[in-house]
Amino acid sequence: MTTDPRTTTGPGAPAGPRAPRRVPAGAAVLREDVTDAIRAAVFDELAAVGFARMSIEGIARRAGVGKTAVYRRWKSKLELVLDLVSAFAEQGLPAPSTGSLHGDVRALLEVASHALRHPVASQVIPDLLVEAARHPEISDAIKAALLDGQRGIAAVIVREAVERGELPGGADADRALDLIVGPLYWRLVVVRGELPPGYLDDLAASAVAALSR
């Protein structure tokens, strides 16, 4: 009678079959709904108290979770905010393609004004710009989220306008972005004033006229 090597024991015995690895469960699994609740709570907390006064405890309380649920995903409030800003930058916005320079500029202004008038964004963006002076990491993240994405859209608008013959070949996309979005940002974020009727139409016409000179 022979011995089944899979059951042989002793120093020289071959190793038996390995038990299958158990998939982590319970505390080891990061639930997506909890992550989403925390992210939403961060925006609300930023709008309510600002970055300087924001705390992990306050975020957890607003999200209806324990502090450990936050710390298992992010090591600090700075890392959490950077992650949110970076995620926002990665979403991006498609460049408008209306078939005319004026139409594209007007469409970009419509999207930008909607975003800047959002009650959370109107509180969060100015606060993070202040914190950017103290935290280079926040400065880099905001640059990627607010500047690089808009710069890419402006580049597409200018390139297509050049191809249609609406702008000269040397048109500068950065100058276009300043002329299009700069006044709108000043009005909504810095002055925090309402947009009078026809403001976006007038701003679009002025930007196109300035770019076409």
mmCIF file of C-alpha atoms in Angstrom:
data_model
loop_
_atom_site.group_PDB
_atom_site.id
_atom_site.type_symbol
_atom_site.label_atom_id
_atom_site.label_comp_id
_atom_site.label_asym_id
_atom_site.label_seq_id
_atom_site.Cartn_x
_atom_site.Cartn_y
_atom_site.Cartn_z
ATOM 1 C CA MET A 1 0.000 0.000 0.000
ATOM 2 C CA THR A 2 1.426 3.381 -0.971
ATOM 3 C CA THR A 3 1.048 6.578 0.930
ATOM 4 C CA ASP A 4 -0.588 9.557 -0.708
ATOM 5 C CA PRO A 5 2.188 12.184 -0.819
ATOM 6 C CA ARG A 6 -0.368 14.907 -0.283
ATOM 7 C CA THR A 7 -0.994 13.584 3.229
ATOM 8 C CA THR A 8 2.570 12.689 4.179
ATOM 9 C CA THR A 9 3.899 14.570 7.170
ATOM 10 C CA GLY A 10 7.344 15.053 8.589
ATOM 11 C CA PRO A 11 10.467 17.079 7.862
ATOM 12 C CA GLY A 12 10.974 15.680 4.367
ATOM 13 C CA ALA A 13 7.359 15.522 3.346
ATOM 14 C CA PRO A 14 6.215 17.452 0.307
ATOM 15 C CA ALA A 15 4.100 20.495 0.995
ATOM 16 C CA GLY A 16 0.386 19.955 0.825
ATOM 17 C CA PRO A 17 -1.911 22.003 -1.374
ATOM 18 C CA ARG A 18 -2.147 25.636 -0.304
ATOM 19 C CA ALA A 19 -5.446 26.843 0.947
ATOM 20 C CA PRO A 20 -6.982 29.495 -1.335
ATOM 21 C CA ARG A 21 -6.363 33.066 -0.199
ATOM 22 C CA ARG A 22 -9.358 34.641 1.394
ATOM 23 C CA VAL A 23 -10.612 37.856 -0.141
ATOM 24 C CA PRO A 24 -10.452 40.645 2.442
ATOM 25 C CA ALA A 25 -13.884 41.474 3.719
ATOM 26 C CA GLY A 26 -15.516 43.790 6.178
ATOM 27 C CA ALA A 27 -13.111 46.462 7.356
ATOM 28 C CA ALA A 28 -10.629 45.723 4.559
ATOM 29 C CA VAL A 29 -13.075 46.704 1.806
ATOM 30 C CA LEU A 30 -13.558 50.402 1.021
ATOM 31 C CA ARG A 31 -17.211 50.913 0.254
ATOM 32 C CA GLU A 32 -17.793 53.258 -2.657
ATOM 33 C CA ASP A 33 -20.916 54.792 -1.129
ATOM 34 C CA VAL A 34 -18.961 55.745 1.990
ATOM 35 C CA THR A 35 -16.173 57.258 -0.128
ATOM 36 C CA ASP A 36 -18.724 59.299 -2.087
ATOM 37 C CA ALA A 37 -20.367 60.504 1.127
ATOM 38 C CA ILE A 38 -17.000 61.653 2.491
ATOM 39 C CA ARG A 39 -16.139 63.514 -0.708
ATOM 40 C CA ALA A 40 -19.488 65.306 -0.677
ATOM 41 C CA ALA A 41 -18.971 66.173 2.991
ATOM 42 C CA VAL A 42 -15.575 67.725 2.219
ATOM 43 C CA PHE A 43 -17.092 70.188 -0.253
ATOM 44 C CA ASP A 44 -19.827 71.111 2.220
ATOM 45 C CA GLU A 45 -17.323 71.485 5.063
ATOM 46 C CA LEU A 46 -15.021 73.641 2.944
ATOM 47 C CA ALA A 47 -17.908 75.897 2.022
ATOM 48 C CA ALA A 48 -19.052 76.139 5.640
ATOM 49 C CA VAL A 49 -15.806 76.674 7.572
ATOM 50 C CA GLY A 50 -12.937 76.935 5.044
ATOM 51 C CA PHE A 51 -9.799 74.841 4.718
ATOM 52 C CA ALA A 52 -8.011 76.256 7.786
ATOM 53 C CA ARG A 53 -10.843 75.338 10.181
ATOM 54 C CA MET A 54 -11.847 72.148 8.424
ATOM 55 C CA SER A 55 -11.132 68.969 10.378
ATOM 56 C CA ILE A 56 -11.326 65.238 9.810
ATOM 57 C CA GLU A 57 -13.738 65.071 12.725
ATOM 58 C CA GLY A 58 -16.063 67.604 11.116
ATOM 59 C CA ILE A 59 -15.908 65.821 7.758
ATOM 60 C CA ALA A 60 -16.683 62.469 9.361
ATOM 61 C CA ARG A 61 -19.586 63.926 11.345
ATOM 62 C CA ARG A 62 -21.058 65.562 8.237
ATOM 63 C CA ALA A 63 -20.656 62.325 6.230
ATOM 64 C CA GLY A 64 -22.202 60.228 9.001
ATOM 65 C CA VAL A 65 -19.138 57.984 9.363
ATOM 66 C CA GLY A 66 -16.371 57.431 11.885
ATOM 67 C CA LYS A 67 -12.985 59.172 11.684
ATOM 68 C CA THR A 68 -11.319 55.873 10.848
ATOM 69 C CA ALA A 69 -13.351 55.646 7.643
ATOM 70 C CA VAL A 70 -11.758 58.914 6.516
ATOM 71 C CA TYR A 71 -8.245 58.070 7.650
ATOM 72 C CA ARG A 72 -8.358 54.700 5.872
ATOM 73 C CA ARG A 73 -8.754 56.596 2.594
ATOM 74 C CA TRP A 74 -6.679 59.742 3.171
ATOM 75 C CA LYS A 75 -3.904 60.474 5.653
ATOM 76 C CA SER A 76 -4.784 64.130 6.197
ATOM 77 C CA LYS A 77 -7.247 66.825 5.199
ATOM 78 C CA LEU A 78 -4.647 68.259 2.810
ATOM 79 C CA GLU A 79 -4.309 64.911 1.014
ATOM 80 C CA LEU A 80 -8.102 64.637 0.875
ATOM 81 C CA VAL A 81 -8.552 68.084 -0.695
ATOM 82 C CA LEU A 82 -5.741 67.477 -3.179
ATOM 83 C CA ASP A 83 -7.398 64.230 -4.232
ATOM 84 C CA LEU A 84 -10.723 65.982 -4.809
ATOM 85 C CA VAL A 85 -9.194 68.834 -6.788
ATOM 86 C CA SER A 86 -7.192 66.393 -8.915
ATOM 87 C CA ALA A 87 -10.295 64.294 -9.579
ATOM 88 C CA PHE A 88 -12.124 67.432 -10.678
ATOM 89 C CA ALA A 89 -9.288 68.282 -13.049
ATOM 90 C CA GLU A 90 -9.335 64.794 -14.588
ATOM 91 C CA GLN A 91 -13.033 65.057 -15.425
ATOM 92 C CA GLY A 92 -12.404 67.932 -17.802
ATOM 93 C CA LEU A 93 -14.949 69.647 -20.000
ATOM 94 C CA PRO A 94 -15.323 69.245 -23.745
ATOM 95 C CA ALA A 95 -14.388 72.262 -25.821
ATOM 96 C CA PRO A 96 -17.468 73.887 -27.392
ATOM 97 C CA SER A 97 -17.814 73.393 -31.118
ATOM 98 C CA THR A 98 -20.608 75.636 -32.399
ATOM 99 C CA GLY A 99 -19.041 76.457 -35.750
ATOM 100 C CA SER A 100 -18.177 80.080 -34.966
ATOM 101 C CA LEU A 101 -15.794 81.938 -32.675
ATOM 102 C CA HIS A 102 -18.593 83.934 -31.079
ATOM 103 C CA GLY A 103 -20.652 80.810 -30.484
ATOM 104 C CA ASP A 104 -17.731 78.975 -28.896
ATOM 105 C CA VAL A 105 -16.852 81.917 -26.649
ATOM 106 C CA ARG A 106 -20.476 82.332 -25.594
ATOM 107 C CA ALA A 107 -20.785 78.613 -24.822
ATOM 108 C CA LEU A 108 -17.608 78.649 -22.742
ATOM 109 C CA LEU A 109 -18.881 81.657 -20.782
ATOM 110 C CA GLU A 110 -22.178 79.879 -20.113
ATOM 111 C CA VAL A 111 -20.464 76.801 -18.692
ATOM 112 C CA ALA A 112 -17.968 78.835 -16.661
ATOM 113 C CA SER A 113 -20.640 81.120 -15.212
ATOM 114 C CA HIS A 114 -22.753 78.143 -14.179
ATOM 115 C CA ALA A 115 -19.774 76.567 -12.390
ATOM 116 C CA LEU A 116 -18.662 79.782 -10.676
ATOM 117 C CA ARG A 117 -22.189 80.595 -9.484
ATOM 118 C CA HIS A 118 -22.580 77.223 -7.788
ATOM 119 C CA PRO A 119 -22.910 77.995 -4.049
ATOM 120 C CA VAL A 120 -20.243 75.490 -3.050
ATOM 121 C CA ALA A 121 -17.754 76.505 -5.744
ATOM 122 C CA SER A 122 -18.213 80.200 -4.934
ATOM 123 C CA GLN A 123 -17.082 79.479 -1.362
ATOM 124 C CA VAL A 124 -14.497 76.770 -1.961
ATOM 125 C CA ILE A 125 -12.468 78.243 -4.842
ATOM 126 C CA PRO A 126 -11.564 81.570 -3.183
ATOM 127 C CA ASP A 127 -10.651 79.792 0.051
ATOM 128 C CA LEU A 128 -8.392 77.299 -1.722
ATOM 129 C CA LEU A 129 -6.705 80.101 -3.658
ATOM 130 C CA VAL A 130 -5.794 81.706 -0.329
ATOM 131 C CA GLU A 131 -4.478 78.403 1.000
ATOM 132 C CA ALA A 132 -2.470 77.901 -2.209
ATOM 133 C CA ALA A 133 -0.121 80.643 -1.033
ATOM 134 C CA ARG A 134 0.720 78.512 2.027
ATOM 135 C CA HIS A 135 0.657 75.064 0.452
ATOM 136 C CA PRO A 136 2.517 74.536 -2.845
ATOM 137 C CA GLU A 137 0.697 71.228 -3.279
ATOM 138 C CA ILE A 138 -2.670 72.995 -3.314
ATOM 139 C CA SER A 139 -1.296 75.585 -5.734
ATOM 140 C CA ASP A 140 -0.225 72.868 -8.176
ATOM 141 C CA ALA A 141 -3.543 71.035 -7.891
ATOM 142 C CA ILE A 142 -5.586 74.189 -8.450
ATOM 143 C CA LYS A 143 -3.431 75.112 -11.422
ATOM 144 C CA ALA A 144 -4.176 71.721 -12.966
ATOM 145 C CA ALA A 145 -7.892 71.920 -12.151
ATOM 146 C CA LEU A 146 -8.664 75.531 -13.015
ATOM 147 C CA LEU A 147 -5.976 76.734 -15.381
ATOM 148 C CA ASP A 148 -4.699 73.817 -17.427
ATOM 149 C CA GLY A 149 -8.152 72.515 -18.317
ATOM 150 C CA GLN A 150 -9.454 75.936 -19.342
ATOM 151 C CA ARG A 151 -6.235 76.631 -21.230
ATOM 152 C CA GLY A 152 -6.751 73.461 -23.251
ATOM 153 C CA ILE A 153 -10.303 74.497 -24.138
ATOM 154 C CA ALA A 154 -9.144 77.980 -25.155
ATOM 155 C CA ALA A 155 -6.455 76.445 -27.354
ATOM 156 C CA VAL A 156 -9.075 74.393 -29.216
ATOM 157 C CA ILE A 157 -11.344 77.416 -29.664
ATOM 158 C CA VAL A 158 -8.481 79.528 -31.039
ATOM 159 C CA ARG A 159 -7.174 76.776 -33.310
ATOM 160 C CA GLU A 160 -10.574 76.162 -34.884
ATOM 161 C CA ALA A 161 -11.169 79.907 -35.285
ATOM 162 C CA VAL A 162 -7.824 80.199 -37.088
ATOM 163 C CA GLU A 163 -8.764 77.307 -39.373
ATOM 164 C CA ARG A 164 -12.049 79.054 -40.221
ATOM 165 C CA GLY A 165 -10.214 82.304 -40.921
ATOM 166 C CA GLU A 166 -11.838 84.147 -38.011
ATOM 167 C CA LEU A 167 -8.527 84.771 -36.237
ATOM 168 C CA PRO A 168 -4.996 85.383 -37.520
ATOM 169 C CA GLY A 169 -2.478 82.551 -37.349
ATOM 170 C CA GLY A 170 -0.582 84.054 -34.414
ATOM 171 C CA ALA A 171 -3.602 84.231 -32.084
ATOM 172 C CA ASP A 172 -2.589 83.504 -28.477
ATOM 173 C CA ALA A 173 -4.713 80.994 -26.546
ATOM 174 C CA ASP A 174 -3.572 82.346 -23.152
ATOM 175 C CA ARG A 175 -4.627 85.860 -24.120
ATOM 176 C CA ALA A 176 -7.932 84.467 -25.321
ATOM 177 C CA LEU A 177 -8.513 82.775 -21.980
ATOM 178 C CA ASP A 178 -7.721 86.000 -20.097
ATOM 179 C CA LEU A 179 -10.149 87.977 -22.236
ATOM 180 C CA ILE A 180 -12.942 85.399 -22.087
ATOM 181 C CA VAL A 181 -12.948 84.094 -18.520
ATOM 182 C CA GLY A 182 -10.982 86.779 -16.655
ATOM 183 C CA PRO A 183 -13.780 89.381 -16.457
ATOM 184 C CA LEU A 184 -16.310 86.707 -15.541
ATOM 185 C CA TYR A 185 -14.150 85.380 -12.698
ATOM 186 C CA TRP A 186 -13.611 88.922 -11.417
ATOM 187 C CA ARG A 187 -17.332 89.613 -11.444
ATOM 188 C CA LEU A 188 -18.520 86.389 -9.821
ATOM 189 C CA VAL A 189 -15.697 85.386 -7.479
ATOM 190 C CA VAL A 190 -13.946 88.629 -6.506
ATOM 191 C CA VAL A 191 -16.717 91.238 -6.671
ATOM 192 C CA ARG A 192 -19.358 88.557 -6.033
ATOM 193 C CA GLY A 193 -21.929 90.505 -8.004
ATOM 194 C CA GLU A 194 -24.934 89.317 -9.971
ATOM 195 C CA LEU A 195 -24.792 89.113 -13.750
ATOM 196 C CA PRO A 196 -27.154 91.670 -15.326
ATOM 197 C CA PRO A 197 -29.317 90.585 -18.272
ATOM 198 C CA GLY A 198 -27.307 90.249 -21.466
ATOM 199 C CA TYR A 199 -23.963 90.321 -19.636
ATOM 200 C CA LEU A 200 -22.662 87.078 -21.146
ATOM 201 C CA ASP A 201 -23.697 88.154 -24.643
ATOM 202 C CA ASP A 202 -21.901 91.502 -24.245
ATOM 203 C CA LEU A 203 -18.829 89.843 -22.761
ATOM 204 C CA ALA A 204 -18.682 87.323 -25.608
ATOM 205 C CA ALA A 205 -18.936 90.098 -28.211
ATOM 206 C CA SER A 206 -16.245 92.145 -26.461
ATOM 207 C CA ALA A 207 -13.885 89.174 -26.194
ATOM 208 C CA VAL A 208 -14.325 88.274 -29.864
ATOM 209 C CA ALA A 209 -13.756 91.889 -30.907
ATOM 210 C CA ALA A 210 -10.587 92.098 -28.812
ATOM 211 C CA LEU A 211 -9.262 88.786 -30.162
ATOM 212 C CA SER A 212 -9.984 89.778 -33.748
ATOM 213 C CA ARG A 213 -7.962 93.008 -33.603
#
